[in-house]
Every structure is written in C-alpha cells, then in structure tokens.
PDB file of C-alpha atoms in Angstrom:
ATOM      1  CA  MET A   1     128.118  78.799  46.003  1.00 37.00           C
ATOM      2  CA  VAL A   2     127.040  82.679  46.065  1.00 47.00           C
ATOM      3  CA  ASP A   3     124.960  83.304  49.153  1.00 70.00           C
ATOM      4  CA  LEU A   4     122.959  85.212  47.408  1.00 69.00           C
ATOM      5  CA  LEU A   5     120.763  86.619  50.811  1.00 79.00           C
ATOM      6  CA  LYS A   6     124.435  88.225  52.157  1.00 88.00           C
ATOM      7  CA  THR A   7     124.135  91.621  53.618  1.00 90.00           C
ATOM      8  CA  SER A   8     126.610  93.140  51.494  1.00 91.00           C
ATOM      9  CA  HIS A   9     124.685  91.843  48.073  1.00 93.00           C
ATOM     10  CA  VAL A  10     121.196  92.814  49.408  1.00 95.00           C
ATOM     11  CA  ALA A  11     122.721  96.298  50.167  1.00 95.00           C
ATOM     12  CA  THR A  12     123.877  96.606  46.462  1.00 95.00           C
ATOM     13  CA  ALA A  13     120.788  95.367  45.030  1.00 95.00           C
ATOM     14  CA  ALA A  14     118.513  97.879  47.154  1.00 96.00           C
ATOM     15  CA  ALA A  15     121.232 100.502  45.958  1.00 97.00           C
ATOM     16  CA  VAL A  16     120.350 100.027  42.533  1.00 97.00           C
ATOM     17  CA  VAL A  17     116.694  99.166  43.293  1.00 96.00           C
ATOM     18  CA  PHE A  18     116.439 102.464  44.941  1.00 97.00           C
ATOM     19  CA  ALA A  19     118.311 104.591  42.474  1.00 97.00           C
ATOM     20  CA  ALA A  20     116.305 103.491  39.661  1.00 96.00           C
ATOM     21  CA  PHE A  21     113.054 103.991  41.200  1.00 95.00           C
ATOM     22  CA  THR A  22     114.062 107.220  42.260  1.00 95.00           C
ATOM     23  CA  THR A  23     114.792 108.579  38.982  1.00 95.00           C
ATOM     24  CA  TRP A  24     111.955 106.474  36.667  1.00 92.00           C
ATOM     25  CA  ILE A  25     109.630 108.696  39.577  1.00 91.00           C
ATOM     26  CA  VAL A  26     111.244 112.285  39.579  1.00 91.00           C
ATOM     27  CA  GLY A  27     111.771 111.683  35.709  1.00 88.00           C
ATOM     28  CA  GLY A  28     108.476 111.133  34.908  1.00 80.00           C
ATOM     29  CA  PHE A  29     109.223 108.480  32.172  1.00 79.00           C
ATOM     30  CA  SER A  30     105.679 107.045  32.660  1.00 79.00           C
ATOM     31  CA  HIS A  31     101.804 108.227  33.200  1.00 82.00           C
ATOM     32  CA  GLY A  32      98.638 107.188  33.904  1.00 82.00           C
ATOM     33  CA  THR A  33      97.892 103.735  33.586  1.00 84.00           C
ATOM     34  CA  ALA A  34     101.150 103.085  33.094  1.00 88.00           C
ATOM     35  CA  LEU A  35     102.793 104.450  36.068  1.00 88.00           C
ATOM     36  CA  LYS A  36     100.184 103.212  38.587  1.00 89.00           C
ATOM     37  CA  ALA A  37     100.733 100.113  36.811  1.00 91.00           C
ATOM     38  CA  ILE A  38     104.837  99.835  37.289  1.00 91.00           C
ATOM     39  CA  ASP A  39     104.392 101.583  40.844  1.00 92.00           C
ATOM     40  CA  ASP A  40     101.736  98.747  42.107  1.00 93.00           C
ATOM     41  CA  ILE A  41     103.882  95.822  40.825  1.00 94.00           C
ATOM     42  CA  VAL A  42     107.516  96.877  41.922  1.00 94.00           C
ATOM     43  CA  SER A  43     105.484  97.559  45.791  1.00 94.00           C
ATOM     44  CA  VAL A  44     104.452  93.853  45.673  1.00 95.00           C
ATOM     45  CA  LEU A  45     107.343  92.641  43.902  1.00 95.00           C
ATOM     46  CA  LEU A  46     109.688  94.346  46.899  1.00 95.00           C
ATOM     47  CA  SER A  47     106.982  93.521  49.620  1.00 95.00           C
ATOM     48  CA  VAL A  48     106.999  89.749  49.243  1.00 95.00           C
ATOM     49  CA  PRO A  49     110.696  89.179  49.621  1.00 95.00           C
ATOM     50  CA  ALA A  50     110.871  91.224  52.260  1.00 96.00           C
ATOM     51  CA  VAL A  51     108.820  88.747  53.815  1.00 97.00           C
ATOM     52  CA  PHE A  52     110.966  85.957  52.690  1.00 96.00           C
ATOM     53  CA  LEU A  53     113.714  88.070  54.588  1.00 96.00           C
ATOM     54  CA  ALA A  54     112.327  88.320  57.788  1.00 96.00           C
ATOM     55  CA  ALA A  55     111.163  84.730  57.984  1.00 96.00           C
ATOM     56  CA  MET A  56     114.575  83.787  56.835  1.00 94.00           C
ATOM     57  CA  ALA A  57     116.335  85.970  59.856  1.00 94.00           C
ATOM     58  CA  ALA A  58     113.681  84.216  62.626  1.00 95.00           C
ATOM     59  CA  ARG A  59     114.583  80.758  61.336  1.00 94.00           C
ATOM     60  CA  SER A  60     118.381  81.576  61.787  1.00 92.00           C
ATOM     61  CA  SER A  61     117.698  82.806  65.466  1.00 90.00           C
ATOM     62  CA  ALA A  62     116.473  81.842  68.449  1.00 90.00           C
ATOM     63  CA  GLY A  63     114.875  83.071  72.100  1.00 89.00           C
ATOM     64  CA  ARG A  64     113.940  86.464  71.451  1.00 87.00           C
ATOM     65  CA  LEU A  65     114.896  87.298  68.500  1.00 90.00           C
ATOM     66  CA  ARG A  66     113.702  84.319  66.667  1.00 94.00           C
ATOM     67  CA  ALA A  67     109.826  85.814  68.270  1.00 95.00           C
ATOM     68  CA  ALA A  68     111.228  89.277  66.901  1.00 94.00           C
ATOM     69  CA  TRP A  69     111.613  88.513  63.499  1.00 96.00           C
ATOM     70  CA  THR A  70     108.677  86.463  63.442  1.00 97.00           C
ATOM     71  CA  ALA A  71     106.647  89.293  64.456  1.00 97.00           C
ATOM     72  CA  MET A  72     108.395  91.440  61.809  1.00 96.00           C
ATOM     73  CA  ALA A  73     107.305  88.805  59.260  1.00 97.00           C
ATOM     74  CA  VAL A  74     104.003  89.114  59.782  1.00 98.00           C
ATOM     75  CA  GLY A  75     103.814  92.786  59.865  1.00 97.00           C
ATOM     76  CA  LEU A  76     105.396  92.291  56.290  1.00 97.00           C
ATOM     77  CA  LEU A  77     103.162  89.701  55.476  1.00 98.00           C
ATOM     78  CA  GLY A  78     100.042  92.227  56.225  1.00 97.00           C
ATOM     79  CA  TRP A  79     101.989  95.048  54.291  1.00 96.00           C
ATOM     80  CA  ALA A  80     102.403  92.734  51.318  1.00 97.00           C
ATOM     81  CA  ILE A  81      98.544  91.798  51.376  1.00 97.00           C
ATOM     82  CA  GLY A  82      97.869  95.637  51.518  1.00 95.00           C
ATOM     83  CA  ASP A  83      99.891  95.899  48.238  1.00 95.00           C
ATOM     84  CA  MET A  84      98.278  93.069  46.673  1.00 96.00           C
ATOM     85  CA  LEU A  85      94.669  94.320  47.597  1.00 95.00           C
ATOM     86  CA  TRP A  86      95.673  97.759  46.461  1.00 92.00           C
ATOM     87  CA  ALA A  87      96.679  96.463  42.849  1.00 93.00           C
ATOM     88  CA  TYR A  88      93.674  94.634  42.515  1.00 94.00           C
ATOM     89  CA  TYR A  89      91.455  98.035  43.816  1.00 93.00           C
ATOM     90  CA  GLU A  90      93.624 100.197  41.614  1.00 90.00           C
ATOM     91  CA  LEU A  91      94.561  98.395  38.199  1.00 91.00           C
ATOM     92  CA  ALA A  92      91.047  95.933  37.932  1.00 90.00           C
ATOM     93  CA  LEU A  93      88.570  98.072  39.610  1.00 89.00           C
ATOM     94  CA  ASP A  94      90.116 101.552  38.561  1.00 86.00           C
ATOM     95  CA  GLU A  95      89.186 103.005  41.800  1.00 82.00           C
ATOM     96  CA  VAL A  96      90.835 102.475  45.696  1.00 77.00           C
ATOM     97  CA  PRO A  97      88.022 103.091  47.890  1.00 78.00           C
ATOM     98  CA  PHE A  98      89.535 104.520  51.234  1.00 76.00           C
ATOM     99  CA  PRO A  99      88.782 103.205  54.069  1.00 82.00           C
ATOM    100  CA  SER A 100      89.511  99.567  52.427  1.00 88.00           C
ATOM    101  CA  LEU A 101      91.043  95.963  53.396  1.00 92.00           C
ATOM    102  CA  ALA A 102      94.035  97.386  52.092  1.00 92.00           C
ATOM    103  CA  ASP A 103      94.271  99.726  55.159  1.00 91.00           C
ATOM    104  CA  ALA A 104      93.284  96.596  57.598  1.00 92.00           C
ATOM    105  CA  ALA A 105      96.298  94.787  55.983  1.00 95.00           C
ATOM    106  CA  TYR A 106      98.717  97.790  55.741  1.00 93.00           C
ATOM    107  CA  LEU A 107      98.193  98.713  59.890  1.00 92.00           C
ATOM    108  CA  VAL A 108      99.118  94.851  60.580  1.00 95.00           C
ATOM    109  CA  MET A 109     102.715  96.097  59.980  1.00 94.00           C
ATOM    110  CA  PRO A 110     103.253  99.129  62.798  1.00 91.00           C
ATOM    111  CA  VAL A 111     101.609  96.762  65.218  1.00 91.00           C
ATOM    112  CA  ALA A 112     103.532  93.967  64.652  1.00 95.00           C
ATOM    113  CA  PHE A 113     106.337  95.987  64.474  1.00 94.00           C
ATOM    114  CA  GLY A 114     105.992  97.448  67.893  1.00 88.00           C
ATOM    115  CA  VAL A 115     105.557  93.712  68.941  1.00 90.00           C
ATOM    116  CA  ALA A 116     109.175  93.283  67.867  1.00 92.00           C
ATOM    117  CA  LEU A 117     110.734  95.938  68.383  1.00 88.00           C
ATOM    118  CA  LEU A 118     109.739  95.596  72.346  1.00 84.00           C
ATOM    119  CA  LEU A 119     110.811  92.020  71.533  1.00 86.00           C
ATOM    120  CA  PHE A 120     114.664  93.156  70.340  1.00 84.00           C
ATOM    121  CA  PRO A 121     117.800  92.075  73.083  1.00 77.00           C
ATOM    122  CA  VAL A 122     117.869  95.118  75.552  1.00 68.00           C
ATOM    123  CA  GLY A 123     119.161  95.252  79.153  1.00 58.00           C
ATOM    124  CA  ASN A 124     116.878  92.049  80.911  1.00 53.00           C
ATOM    125  CA  SER A 125     116.969  93.762  84.419  1.00 50.00           C
ATOM    126  CA  ALA A 126     114.020  95.014  85.818  1.00 51.00           C
ATOM    127  CA  GLN A 127     115.260  98.408  86.325  1.00 53.00           C
ATOM    128  CA  SER A 128     116.117  98.500  82.769  1.00 57.00           C
ATOM    129  CA  ARG A 129     112.588  97.235  81.735  1.00 54.00           C
ATOM    130  CA  GLY A 130     111.237 100.722  84.124  1.00 59.00           C
ATOM    131  CA  ARG A 131     113.430 103.284  82.389  1.00 64.00           C
ATOM    132  CA  MET A 132     112.558 102.136  79.259  1.00 60.00           C
ATOM    133  CA  LEU A 133     109.378 102.444  79.533  1.00 59.00           C
ATOM    134  CA  LEU A 134     109.278 105.885  81.246  1.00 66.00           C
ATOM    135  CA  ASP A 135     111.794 107.328  78.904  1.00 65.00           C
ATOM    136  CA  GLY A 136     108.980 105.783  75.982  1.00 61.00           C
ATOM    137  CA  LEU A 137     106.086 107.661  77.530  1.00 65.00           C
ATOM    138  CA  ILE A 138     108.392 111.017  78.043  1.00 71.00           C
ATOM    139  CA  VAL A 139     109.609 110.677  74.247  1.00 65.00           C
ATOM    140  CA  ALA A 140     105.971 109.216  73.401  1.00 63.00           C
ATOM    141  CA  GLY A 141     104.233 112.802  74.299  1.00 69.00           C
ATOM    142  CA  SER A 142     106.675 114.727  73.224  1.00 68.00           C
ATOM    143  CA  LEU A 143     106.455 113.132  69.113  1.00 63.00           C
ATOM    144  CA  PHE A 144     102.289 113.097  69.845  1.00 65.00           C
ATOM    145  CA  LEU A 145     102.771 117.335  70.164  1.00 70.00           C
ATOM    146  CA  ALA A 146     105.164 117.595  67.272  1.00 66.00           C
ATOM    147  CA  SER A 147     103.010 115.954  64.980  1.00 61.00           C
ATOM    148  CA  TRP A 148      99.695 117.046  66.576  1.00 63.00           C
ATOM    149  CA  VAL A 149     101.376 120.506  65.711  1.00 63.00           C
ATOM    150  CA  MET A 150     102.628 119.317  62.077  1.00 61.00           C
ATOM    151  CA  ILE A 151     100.337 116.826  60.964  1.00 59.00           C
ATOM    152  CA  LEU A 152      97.518 115.761  63.276  1.00 59.00           C
ATOM    153  CA  ASN A 153      95.769 118.629  63.821  1.00 63.00           C
ATOM    154  CA  PRO A 154      95.377 119.965  59.981  1.00 63.00           C
ATOM    155  CA  MET A 155      94.082 116.852  59.239  1.00 58.00           C
ATOM    156  CA  TYR A 156      91.340 116.989  61.888  1.00 59.00           C
ATOM    157  CA  GLN A 157      90.377 120.640  61.024  1.00 62.00           C
ATOM    158  CA  ALA A 158      90.352 119.257  57.453  1.00 59.00           C
ATOM    159  CA  GLY A 159      87.730 116.264  58.067  1.00 56.00           C
ATOM    160  CA  ALA A 160      87.072 113.211  56.157  1.00 55.00           C
ATOM    161  CA  ASP A 161      84.123 112.153  54.357  1.00 59.00           C
ATOM    162  CA  SER A 162      83.126 109.930  57.121  1.00 65.00           C
ATOM    163  CA  LEU A 163      84.335 109.258  60.339  1.00 67.00           C
ATOM    164  CA  GLN A 164      85.791 106.318  59.845  1.00 75.00           C
ATOM    165  CA  ALA A 165      87.813 107.379  57.332  1.00 73.00           C
ATOM    166  CA  LEU A 166      89.112 110.013  59.477  1.00 72.00           C
ATOM    167  CA  ILE A 167      90.087 107.636  62.277  1.00 76.00           C
ATOM    168  CA  ILE A 168      91.918 105.461  59.595  1.00 79.00           C
ATOM    169  CA  SER A 169      93.350 108.413  58.501  1.00 74.00           C
ATOM    170  CA  LEU A 170      94.855 109.525  62.078  1.00 76.00           C
ATOM    171  CA  ALA A 171      95.519 105.639  62.453  1.00 79.00           C
ATOM    172  CA  TYR A 172      99.000 106.004  59.992  1.00 80.00           C
ATOM    173  CA  PRO A 173     100.642 108.520  61.538  1.00 78.00           C
ATOM    174  CA  VAL A 174      99.583 108.092  64.983  1.00 78.00           C
ATOM    175  CA  SER A 175     101.131 104.524  64.705  1.00 82.00           C
ATOM    176  CA  ASP A 176     104.160 105.659  63.060  1.00 83.00           C
ATOM    177  CA  VAL A 177     104.703 108.160  66.468  1.00 80.00           C
ATOM    178  CA  VAL A 178     104.430 104.805  68.248  1.00 81.00           C
ATOM    179  CA  ILE A 179     107.045 102.588  66.541  1.00 86.00           C
ATOM    180  CA  LEU A 180     109.030 105.433  66.176  1.00 84.00           C
ATOM    181  CA  THR A 181     109.247 105.941  69.717  1.00 82.00           C
ATOM    182  CA  ILE A 182     109.763 102.022  70.588  1.00 83.00           C
ATOM    183  CA  ALA A 183     112.454 102.124  67.894  1.00 85.00           C
ATOM    184  CA  ALA A 184     114.529 105.338  69.369  1.00 82.00           C
ATOM    185  CA  ILE A 185     114.302 103.913  72.967  1.00 80.00           C
ATOM    186  CA  ALA A 186     115.493 100.515  71.698  1.00 81.00           C
ATOM    187  CA  LEU A 187     118.018 101.596  69.757  1.00 83.00           C
ATOM    188  CA  VAL A 188     120.383 103.530  72.673  1.00 78.00           C
ATOM    189  CA  ARG A 189     119.245 100.410  74.817  1.00 77.00           C
ATOM    190  CA  VAL A 190     120.118  97.662  72.179  1.00 77.00           C
ATOM    191  CA  THR A 191     122.834  95.096  72.494  1.00 75.00           C
ATOM    192  CA  GLN A 192     126.060  96.147  70.635  1.00 79.00           C
ATOM    193  CA  ASP A 193     125.520  93.137  68.400  1.00 79.00           C
ATOM    194  CA  GLN A 194     121.956  94.417  67.118  1.00 83.00           C
ATOM    195  CA  ARG A 195     122.558  98.328  67.215  1.00 87.00           C
ATOM    196  CA  LEU A 196     123.205  98.006  63.144  1.00 91.00           C
ATOM    197  CA  VAL A 197     120.067  95.944  62.453  1.00 92.00           C
ATOM    198  CA  LEU A 198     118.078  98.290  64.890  1.00 92.00           C
ATOM    199  CA  SER A 199     119.606 101.026  63.438  1.00 93.00           C
ATOM    200  CA  LEU A 200     118.472 100.260  59.532  1.00 95.00           C
ATOM    201  CA  LEU A 201     115.264  98.971  60.957  1.00 94.00           C
ATOM    202  CA  THR A 202     114.743 102.552  62.764  1.00 92.00           C
ATOM    203  CA  VAL A 203     115.875 104.377  60.053  1.00 94.00           C
ATOM    204  CA  GLY A 204     113.412 102.656  57.240  1.00 95.00           C
ATOM    205  CA  ILE A 205     110.323 102.878  59.703  1.00 92.00           C
ATOM    206  CA  ALA A 206     111.557 106.551  59.573  1.00 91.00           C
ATOM    207  CA  CYS A 207     110.646 106.475  55.817  1.00 94.00           C
ATOM    208  CA  ILE A 208     107.811 104.597  55.435  1.00 92.00           C
ATOM    209  CA  ALA A 209     106.377 107.118  58.501  1.00 87.00           C
ATOM    210  CA  LEU A 210     106.976 110.567  56.616  1.00 87.00           C
ATOM    211  CA  SER A 211     106.006 108.589  53.664  1.00 90.00           C
ATOM    212  CA  ASP A 212     102.597 107.344  55.746  1.00 83.00           C
ATOM    213  CA  SER A 213     101.896 110.962  57.069  1.00 79.00           C
ATOM    214  CA  ALA A 214     102.033 112.442  53.538  1.00 82.00           C
ATOM    215  CA  PHE A 215      99.618 109.514  52.421  1.00 79.00           C
ATOM    216  CA  ALA A 216      97.232 110.143  54.981  1.00 73.00           C
ATOM    217  CA  TYR A 217      96.712 114.439  54.469  1.00 73.00           C
ATOM    218  CA  LEU A 218      95.943 113.378  50.719  1.00 77.00           C
ATOM    219  CA  SER A 219      93.701 111.037  51.112  1.00 70.00           C
ATOM    220  CA  LEU A 220      91.077 112.716  53.005  1.00 65.00           C
ATOM    221  CA  ASP A 221      90.672 115.062  49.877  1.00 67.00           C
ATOM    222  CA  ASN A 222      91.138 111.792  47.898  1.00 70.00           C
ATOM    223  CA  GLU A 223      94.395 113.344  45.981  1.00 74.00           C
ATOM    224  CA  TYR A 224      96.717 110.029  46.013  1.00 77.00           C
ATOM    225  CA  SER A 225      97.505 107.694  43.423  1.00 78.00           C
ATOM    226  CA  SER A 226     100.599 105.428  42.869  1.00 82.00           C
ATOM    227  CA  GLY A 227     103.574 106.855  41.581  1.00 86.00           C
ATOM    228  CA  ASN A 228     103.429 109.903  43.665  1.00 88.00           C
ATOM    229  CA  LEU A 229     106.933 111.549  45.336  1.00 90.00           C
ATOM    230  CA  ILE A 230     105.906 109.606  48.536  1.00 93.00           C
ATOM    231  CA  ASP A 231     106.462 106.282  46.896  1.00 94.00           C
ATOM    232  CA  ILE A 232     109.491 106.693  47.058  1.00 95.00           C
ATOM    233  CA  GLY A 233     109.583 106.765  50.929  1.00 95.00           C
ATOM    234  CA  TYR A 234     108.183 103.452  50.881  1.00 95.00           C
ATOM    235  CA  VAL A 235     110.392 101.840  48.381  1.00 96.00           C
ATOM    236  CA  ALA A 236     113.259 103.295  50.351  1.00 97.00           C
ATOM    237  CA  GLY A 237     111.680 101.988  53.702  1.00 96.00           C
ATOM    238  CA  LEU A 238     110.965  98.476  52.737  1.00 96.00           C
ATOM    239  CA  LEU A 239     114.751  98.034  50.957  1.00 97.00           C
ATOM    240  CA  MET A 240     115.813  99.585  54.367  1.00 97.00           C
ATOM    241  CA  ILE A 241     113.746  96.686  56.690  1.00 97.00           C
ATOM    242  CA  MET A 242     114.878  93.954  53.845  1.00 97.00           C
ATOM    243  CA  VAL A 243     119.207  94.919  54.832  1.00 97.00           C
ATOM    244  CA  ALA A 244     117.933  94.724  58.146  1.00 96.00           C
ATOM    245  CA  ALA A 245     116.678  91.201  57.955  1.00 95.00           C
ATOM    246  CA  ALA A 246     119.929  89.861  55.768  1.00 94.00           C
ATOM    247  CA  ALA A 247     121.859  91.880  58.300  1.00 94.00           C
ATOM    248  CA  GLY A 248     119.701  90.047  60.947  1.00 91.00           C
ATOM    249  CA  ARG A 249     119.987  86.536  59.579  1.00 90.00           C
ATOM    250  CA  GLU A 250     124.051  87.309  58.965  1.00 86.00           C
ATOM    251  CA  GLY A 251     124.121  88.055  62.928  1.00 73.00           C
ATOM    252  CA  ALA A 252     121.760  85.219  64.518  1.00 62.00           C
ATOM    253  CA  HIS A 253     124.575  83.509  65.573  1.00 53.00           C
ATOM    254  CA  ARG A 254     127.109  85.551  67.254  1.00 57.00           C
ATOM    255  CA  PRO A 255     126.951  85.649  70.846  1.00 54.00           C
ATOM    256  CA  GLN A 256     125.041  88.785  72.059  1.00 52.00           C
ATOM    257  CA  ALA A 257     127.009  91.210  74.281  1.00 50.00           C
ATOM    258  CA  PRO A 258     125.831  92.425  77.751  1.00 50.00           C
ATOM    259  CA  VAL A 259     124.423  96.127  77.416  1.00 45.00           C
ATOM    260  CA  GLU A 260     124.709  99.246  79.805  1.00 48.00           C
ATOM    261  CA  LEU A 261     122.349 101.106  80.527  1.00 47.00           C
ATOM    262  CA  PRO A 262     123.081 104.870  78.943  1.00 48.00           C
ATOM    263  CA  GLY A 263     122.163 107.810  81.146  1.00 49.00           C
ATOM    264  CA  TRP A 264     119.487 110.875  80.282  1.00 44.00           C
ATOM    265  CA  ALA A 265     121.428 112.614  77.951  1.00 42.00           C
ATOM    266  CA  SER A 266     122.927 109.588  75.554  1.00 46.00           C
ATOM    267  CA  ILE A 267     118.336 109.332  75.543  1.00 44.00           C
ATOM    268  CA  TRP A 268     117.702 112.617  74.115  1.00 46.00           C
ATOM    269  CA  PHE A 269     121.102 113.157  72.124  1.00 40.00           C
TER     270      PHE A 269
END
C-alpha cells in the first residue's frame, strides 16, 4: 500500500498546489465574490490537513518531540478555526470585522509555535539553554529594531479606528518576530536528525510572517480582502509546514544525534 503521507508525496502535492494557487492569484482568473470564495475555501482545505499531519507527527514521536508536535497541532488548529471563522464572516455576512474572533484564533498559532520550537531537541546542558536564551535576546532585539523601523512604527503612526484594532494589528508582526527569533536560534542548535524539519518550519514561518505584516498594515485601513497577493505567502507557509510535519513523522523513530554548541560566528552567519 502506498504511503500517501510520505514526505516526497506530500512535497510533490504541495508544489502542485502552490503552483496552481499562485498562477490563479497572479493571473486574475476570477474576481469579486468568486475570488474570495475560492481563496477562503482553499485556505480551509489546506489548514485542516495541516492539523492532521502535525497530529500524526506527534503520534509517531515520543518525549520532547511528541510535545513539540502536539503544540504545533494546537497552533494549526487555531489557524484552521480562524480560517473557518474568516470564511463565515466574508462569505455569509459579507463583512469581516477587525478585530474579530478570527484574529483571536489566528494568534493562537504563534504562541503554540513558540512553545513547540522551544521543545525541539537541542543541547541539553544548562550552558546550552543559557546561551540559547542570551542569543535569543540579542537576535530578538535586532529583529524588533528592524521591524519597528520598517513596519511597526509606520503602523503606529497611521493609527487605527480603535486601540483594540491597533493592538491586534501590532500583535501579528510582534509575535512573528518572537517565533522567527526562536526558530533561528533553535535551527543552529537543533540535533542533526531534526535539522531538515526545523529548516522547513522556519521557512514556512517566515512566509507567514511576511504576509502577516502586510495583512496587519492593510487591515488598519480596511484594504485587505481574500484573494490579495499576500495570500500566496500564507499558502506557501502552510504548505512548507505540512511538508515539515510529514518529514517529522518519517524521522520520528530515528535515533537522535548529539548536538555540538556552535560558536558566535555560526550564530550570526
């Protein structure tokens, strides 16, 4: 029997879906309500199997890895619920309030992903954990400064209809900075057998982070609607995470390789 959840099969399917979705969005093959409907449906149809793949990776794992993939599944479940709520608002009510319950569901993902990334196997010594924390604070400060100059400050200066809307708008890019920091630090410290998985996760998170920042900025002026070019980033990120989950499921039973602490040069490289 063919294993449909094999990494190569999931990766091939992901490539086909990404190519088709990108061609459809860029080519402008539909407009208006049809564009929104197809975009919303595709989002839901991708987020649900992403939860399933993460859950399967958790089921196949043990210890810290099981906890990590369980947290990933929780985060993806929040994303899926957010997609469903968004589709309901946009297609049934013809209006998406901002902020809304969908935002609360979406913001579950960065919190859960942050926990998951911290649980991936890295150096087990107190020295490793201490260095990871210190490196994380340094990189987070650098990323936050760059994010403030390019994204957060313009959003803050632009203002919002309410303080709540401004806080939610800022929550997206700020939370993305946090999880990207954790992912970057974990990537250089992760055990060799988990490096591919974490690399795929990091790329996926980065794609979602870029789209999140654009979404937050557009939402302040109510200029975002489904079918926007930034949705390509969301789809790419979700597909990368699905491939990572498939790879995590396959490699769950391989013996974990020891990890060596990298120097400062490799961190900054």
